[in-house]
Coordinates of C-alpha atoms in Angstrom, one line a residue:
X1335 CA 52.9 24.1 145.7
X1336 CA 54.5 24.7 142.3
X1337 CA 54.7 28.6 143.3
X1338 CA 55.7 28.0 147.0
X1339 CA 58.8 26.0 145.8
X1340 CA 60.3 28.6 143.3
X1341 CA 62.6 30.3 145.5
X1342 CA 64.3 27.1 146.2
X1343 CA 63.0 26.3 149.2
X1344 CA 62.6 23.0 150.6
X1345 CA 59.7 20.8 151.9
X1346 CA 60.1 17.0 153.3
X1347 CA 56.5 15.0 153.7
X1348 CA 56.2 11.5 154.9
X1349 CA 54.1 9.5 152.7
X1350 CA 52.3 5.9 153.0
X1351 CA 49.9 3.9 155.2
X1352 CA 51.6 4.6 158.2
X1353 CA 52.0 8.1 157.7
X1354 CA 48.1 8.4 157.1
X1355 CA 47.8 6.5 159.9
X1356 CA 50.2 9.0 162.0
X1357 CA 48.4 11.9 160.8
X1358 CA 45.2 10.2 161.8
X1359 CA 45.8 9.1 165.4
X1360 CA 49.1 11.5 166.5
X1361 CA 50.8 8.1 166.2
X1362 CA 55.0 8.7 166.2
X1363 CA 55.9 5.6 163.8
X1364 CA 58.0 6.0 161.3
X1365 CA 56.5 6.1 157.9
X1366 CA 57.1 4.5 154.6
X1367 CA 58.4 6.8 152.6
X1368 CA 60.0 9.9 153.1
X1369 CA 59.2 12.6 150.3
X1370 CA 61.6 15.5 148.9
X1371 CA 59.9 18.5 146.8
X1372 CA 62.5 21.4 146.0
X1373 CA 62.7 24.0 143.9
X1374 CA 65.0 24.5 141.4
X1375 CA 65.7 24.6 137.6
X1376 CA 64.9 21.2 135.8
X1377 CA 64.9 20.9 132.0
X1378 CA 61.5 19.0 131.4
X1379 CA 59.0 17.4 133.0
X1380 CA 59.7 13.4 133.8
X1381 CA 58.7 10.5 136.0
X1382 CA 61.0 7.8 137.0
X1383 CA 61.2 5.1 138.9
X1384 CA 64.7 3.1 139.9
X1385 CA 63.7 0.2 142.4
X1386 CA 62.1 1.5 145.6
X1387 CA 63.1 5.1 144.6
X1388 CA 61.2 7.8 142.4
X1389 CA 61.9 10.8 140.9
X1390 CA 59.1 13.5 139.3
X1391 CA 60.1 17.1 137.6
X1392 CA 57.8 19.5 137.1
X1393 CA 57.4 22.0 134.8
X1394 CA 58.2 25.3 136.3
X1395 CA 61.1 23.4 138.7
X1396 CA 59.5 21.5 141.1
X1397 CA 61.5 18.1 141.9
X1398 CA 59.8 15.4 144.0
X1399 CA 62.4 12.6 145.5
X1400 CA 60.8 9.9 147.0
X1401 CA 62.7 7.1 149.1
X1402 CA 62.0 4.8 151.4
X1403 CA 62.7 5.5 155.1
X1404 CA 64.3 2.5 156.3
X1405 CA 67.0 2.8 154.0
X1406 CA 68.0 6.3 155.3
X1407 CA 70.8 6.4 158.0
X1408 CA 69.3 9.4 159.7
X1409 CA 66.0 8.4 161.8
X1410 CA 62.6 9.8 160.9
X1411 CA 62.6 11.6 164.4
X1412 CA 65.5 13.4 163.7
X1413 CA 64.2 14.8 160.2
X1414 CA 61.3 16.5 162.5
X1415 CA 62.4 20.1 162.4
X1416 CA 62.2 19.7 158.4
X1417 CA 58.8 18.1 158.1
X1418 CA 56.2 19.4 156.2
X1419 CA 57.0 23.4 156.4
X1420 CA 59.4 25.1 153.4
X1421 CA 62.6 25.2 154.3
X1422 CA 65.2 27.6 152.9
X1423 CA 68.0 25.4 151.1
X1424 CA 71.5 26.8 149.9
X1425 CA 72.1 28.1 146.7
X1426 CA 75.4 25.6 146.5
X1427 CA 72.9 22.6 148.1
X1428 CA 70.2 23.3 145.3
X1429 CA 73.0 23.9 142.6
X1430 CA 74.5 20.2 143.2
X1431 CA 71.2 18.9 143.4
X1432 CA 69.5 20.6 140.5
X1433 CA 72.7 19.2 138.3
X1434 CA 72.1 15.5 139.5
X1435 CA 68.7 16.1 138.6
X1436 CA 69.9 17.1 134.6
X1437 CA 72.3 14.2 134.6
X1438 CA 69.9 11.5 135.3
X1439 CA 67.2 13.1 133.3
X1440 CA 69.5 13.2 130.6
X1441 CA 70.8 9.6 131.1
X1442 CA 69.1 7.6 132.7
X1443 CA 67.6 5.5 130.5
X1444 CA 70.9 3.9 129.9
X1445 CA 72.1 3.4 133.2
X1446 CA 71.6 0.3 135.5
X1447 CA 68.3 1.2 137.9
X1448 CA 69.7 -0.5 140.6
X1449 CA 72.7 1.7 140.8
X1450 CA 70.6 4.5 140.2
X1451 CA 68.1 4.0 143.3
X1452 CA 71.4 4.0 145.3
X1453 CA 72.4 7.4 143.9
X1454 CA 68.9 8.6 144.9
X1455 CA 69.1 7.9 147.9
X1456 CA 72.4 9.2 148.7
X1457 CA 71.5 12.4 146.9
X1458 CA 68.2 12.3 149.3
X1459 CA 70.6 11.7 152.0
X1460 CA 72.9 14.9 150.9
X1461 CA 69.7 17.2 151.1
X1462 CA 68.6 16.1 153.8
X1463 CA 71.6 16.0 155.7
X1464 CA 72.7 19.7 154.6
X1465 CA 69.0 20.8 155.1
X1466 CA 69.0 19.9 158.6
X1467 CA 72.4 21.3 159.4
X1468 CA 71.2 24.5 158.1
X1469 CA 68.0 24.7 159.8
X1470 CA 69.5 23.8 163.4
X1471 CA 72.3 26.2 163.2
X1472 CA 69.0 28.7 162.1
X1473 CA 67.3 27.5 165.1
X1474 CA 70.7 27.6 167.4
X1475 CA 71.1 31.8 166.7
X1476 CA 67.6 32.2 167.2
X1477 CA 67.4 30.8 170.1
X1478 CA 70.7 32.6 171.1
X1479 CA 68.9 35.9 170.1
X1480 CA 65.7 35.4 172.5
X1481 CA 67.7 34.4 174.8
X1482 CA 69.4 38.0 174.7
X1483 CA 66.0 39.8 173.8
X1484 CA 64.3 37.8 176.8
X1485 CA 67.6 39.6 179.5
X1486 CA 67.2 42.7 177.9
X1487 CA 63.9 43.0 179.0
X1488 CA 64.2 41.6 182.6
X1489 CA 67.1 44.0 182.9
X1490 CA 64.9 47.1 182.0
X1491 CA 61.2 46.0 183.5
X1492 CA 61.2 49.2 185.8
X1493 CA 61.6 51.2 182.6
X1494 CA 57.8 51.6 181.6
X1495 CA 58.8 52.9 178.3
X1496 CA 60.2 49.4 177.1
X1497 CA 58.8 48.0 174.6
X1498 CA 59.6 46.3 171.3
X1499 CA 60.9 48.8 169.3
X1500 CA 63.3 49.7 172.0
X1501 CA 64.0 45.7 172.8
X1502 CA 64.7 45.8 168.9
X1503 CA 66.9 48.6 168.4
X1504 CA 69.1 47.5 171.9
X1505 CA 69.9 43.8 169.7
X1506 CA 70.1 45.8 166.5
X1507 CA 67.7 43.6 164.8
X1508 CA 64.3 44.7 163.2
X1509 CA 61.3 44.8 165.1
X1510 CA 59.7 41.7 162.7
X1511 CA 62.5 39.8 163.3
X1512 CA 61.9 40.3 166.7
X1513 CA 58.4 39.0 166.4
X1514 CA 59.6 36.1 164.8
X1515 CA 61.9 35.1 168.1
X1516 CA 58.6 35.4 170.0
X1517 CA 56.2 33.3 168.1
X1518 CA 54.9 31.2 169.9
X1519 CA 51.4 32.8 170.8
X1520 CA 52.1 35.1 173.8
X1521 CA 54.1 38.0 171.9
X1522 CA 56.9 40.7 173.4
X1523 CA 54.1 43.2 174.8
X1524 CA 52.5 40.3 176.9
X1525 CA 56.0 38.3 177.4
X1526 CA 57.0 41.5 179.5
X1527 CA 53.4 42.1 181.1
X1528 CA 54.2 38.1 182.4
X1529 CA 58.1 38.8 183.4
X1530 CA 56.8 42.2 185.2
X1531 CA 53.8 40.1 186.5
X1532 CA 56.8 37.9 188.1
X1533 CA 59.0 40.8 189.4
X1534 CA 55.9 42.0 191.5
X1535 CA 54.9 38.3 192.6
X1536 CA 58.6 38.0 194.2
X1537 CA 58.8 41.4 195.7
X1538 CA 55.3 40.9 197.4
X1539 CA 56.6 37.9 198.8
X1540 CA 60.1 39.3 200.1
X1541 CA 59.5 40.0 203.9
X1542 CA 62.4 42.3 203.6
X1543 CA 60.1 44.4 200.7
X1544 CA 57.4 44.1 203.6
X1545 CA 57.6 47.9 204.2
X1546 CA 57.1 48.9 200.7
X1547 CA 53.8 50.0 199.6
X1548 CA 51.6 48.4 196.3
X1549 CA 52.2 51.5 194.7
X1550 CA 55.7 51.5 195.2
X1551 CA 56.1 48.0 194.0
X1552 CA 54.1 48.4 190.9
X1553 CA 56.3 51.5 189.6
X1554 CA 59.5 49.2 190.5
X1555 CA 58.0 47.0 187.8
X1556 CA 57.3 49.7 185.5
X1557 CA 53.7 49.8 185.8
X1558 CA 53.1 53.7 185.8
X1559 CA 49.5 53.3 187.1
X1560 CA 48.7 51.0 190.3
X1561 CA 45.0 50.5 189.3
X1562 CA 46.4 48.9 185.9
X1563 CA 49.2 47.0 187.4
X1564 CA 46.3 46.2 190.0
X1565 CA 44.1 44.7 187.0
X1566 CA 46.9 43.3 185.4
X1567 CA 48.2 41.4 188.2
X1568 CA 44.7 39.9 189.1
X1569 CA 44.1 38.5 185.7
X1570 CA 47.3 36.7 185.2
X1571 CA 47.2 35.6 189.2
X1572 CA 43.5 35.4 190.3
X1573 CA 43.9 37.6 193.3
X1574 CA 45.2 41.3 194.2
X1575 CA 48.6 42.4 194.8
X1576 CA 47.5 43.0 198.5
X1577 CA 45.5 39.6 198.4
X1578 CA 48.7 37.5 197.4
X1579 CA 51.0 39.0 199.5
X1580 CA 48.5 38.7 202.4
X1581 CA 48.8 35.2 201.3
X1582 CA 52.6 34.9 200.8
X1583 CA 53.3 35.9 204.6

């Protein structure tokens, strides 16, 4: 964890019986506590505690902030696209924070702990506020960008040389970050077998494509063999081209 954390990245947990319990059972309750690790610089390794708030350093610059959820003003569903993955923080958000983190290491002993587990919270609050912002605007372009990659390719399925390096180049983005768009187990190569897949489903149906052969159709989908797009189309559909459209009539 320790390692994970150096770059300054983020990662929120929930911790307490309920949370074991939610992690148990798929249960959606909010949990006890909500936990903060981050990395950044901390000058030695302490544990506090200020009323119903903790704060650990360790060595290396790992900082663990742990509140209790009820006292936060933002729910526990909302804090979802944070949980328990690293999260990229700012280099302004983990400068403010890792300073806070100095001060109260450096005086906290003579402070009042009440006041203090107020401060804690509010600086949980500020993370995970500005965290959250961060990682929604993240997911708002991204979802922007697939929603450009995903036109590209239903504007060029005839071509049958499209393919992820071209769908790349065409957004002027790399061809990993185009993976990364598409994560979520089917891929670019079989997202546009599926969208061509769909093309051919809707032109077999089309009485006014009626006099169009299967061969025809497949290379207006950019299948460049009908035997494959034959293949293809019975394994995503259960039946032949010819079989379907029988059946769409």
């Amino acid at each position: 964890m320790r390692q994970e954390l150096a770059g300054g990245l983020l990662i929120v947990r929930a911790s307490g019986a309920d949370a074991v319990k939610a992690a148990l059972t798929g249960a959606q309750s909010a949990p006890e506590r909500i936990q903060l690790l981050l990395g950044c610089p901390v000058p030695q390794a302490a544990a506090f505690s200020f009323g119903d708030c903790s704060l650990q350093t360790q060595p290396g610059g790992v900082v663990l902030l742990t509140v209790p959820e009820a006292r936060l003003t933002i729910g526990f569903a909302e804090l979802r696209p944070l949980m328990f993955q690293p999260v990229e923080v700012a280099p302004a958000l983990r400068s403010v924070f890792a300073g806070a983190v100095a001060q109260l290491l450096a005086a906290g002993h003579a402070l009042d702990p009440h006041g203090l587990a107020h401060h804690l919270l509010g600086l949980a609050e500020l993370v995970l506020r500005s965290a959250l912002r961060s990682e929604l605007d993240r997911s708002d372009a991204a979802e922007a960008r697939r929603r450009e990659a995903v036109a590209y390719m239903r504007a060029h399925l005839a071509d049958p040389t499209l393919s992820a390096e071209r769908i790349a180049d065409a957004l002027f983005i790399s061809r990993r970050r185009l993976y990364q768009l598409f994560d979520d187990g089917q891929g670019v190569s079989e997202r546009i077998r599926v969208m061509r897949i769909e093309k051919a489903k809707a032109l077999l149906a089309d009485p006014a494509k009626a006099a169009r052969g299967i061969a025809e159709i497949s290379r207006d989908c950019g299948f460049t063999n009908a035997t494959h797009f034959s293949r293809s189309f019975r394994k995503l559909v259960g039946e032949t081209p010819r079989e379907f459209r029988e059946r769409a009539r």
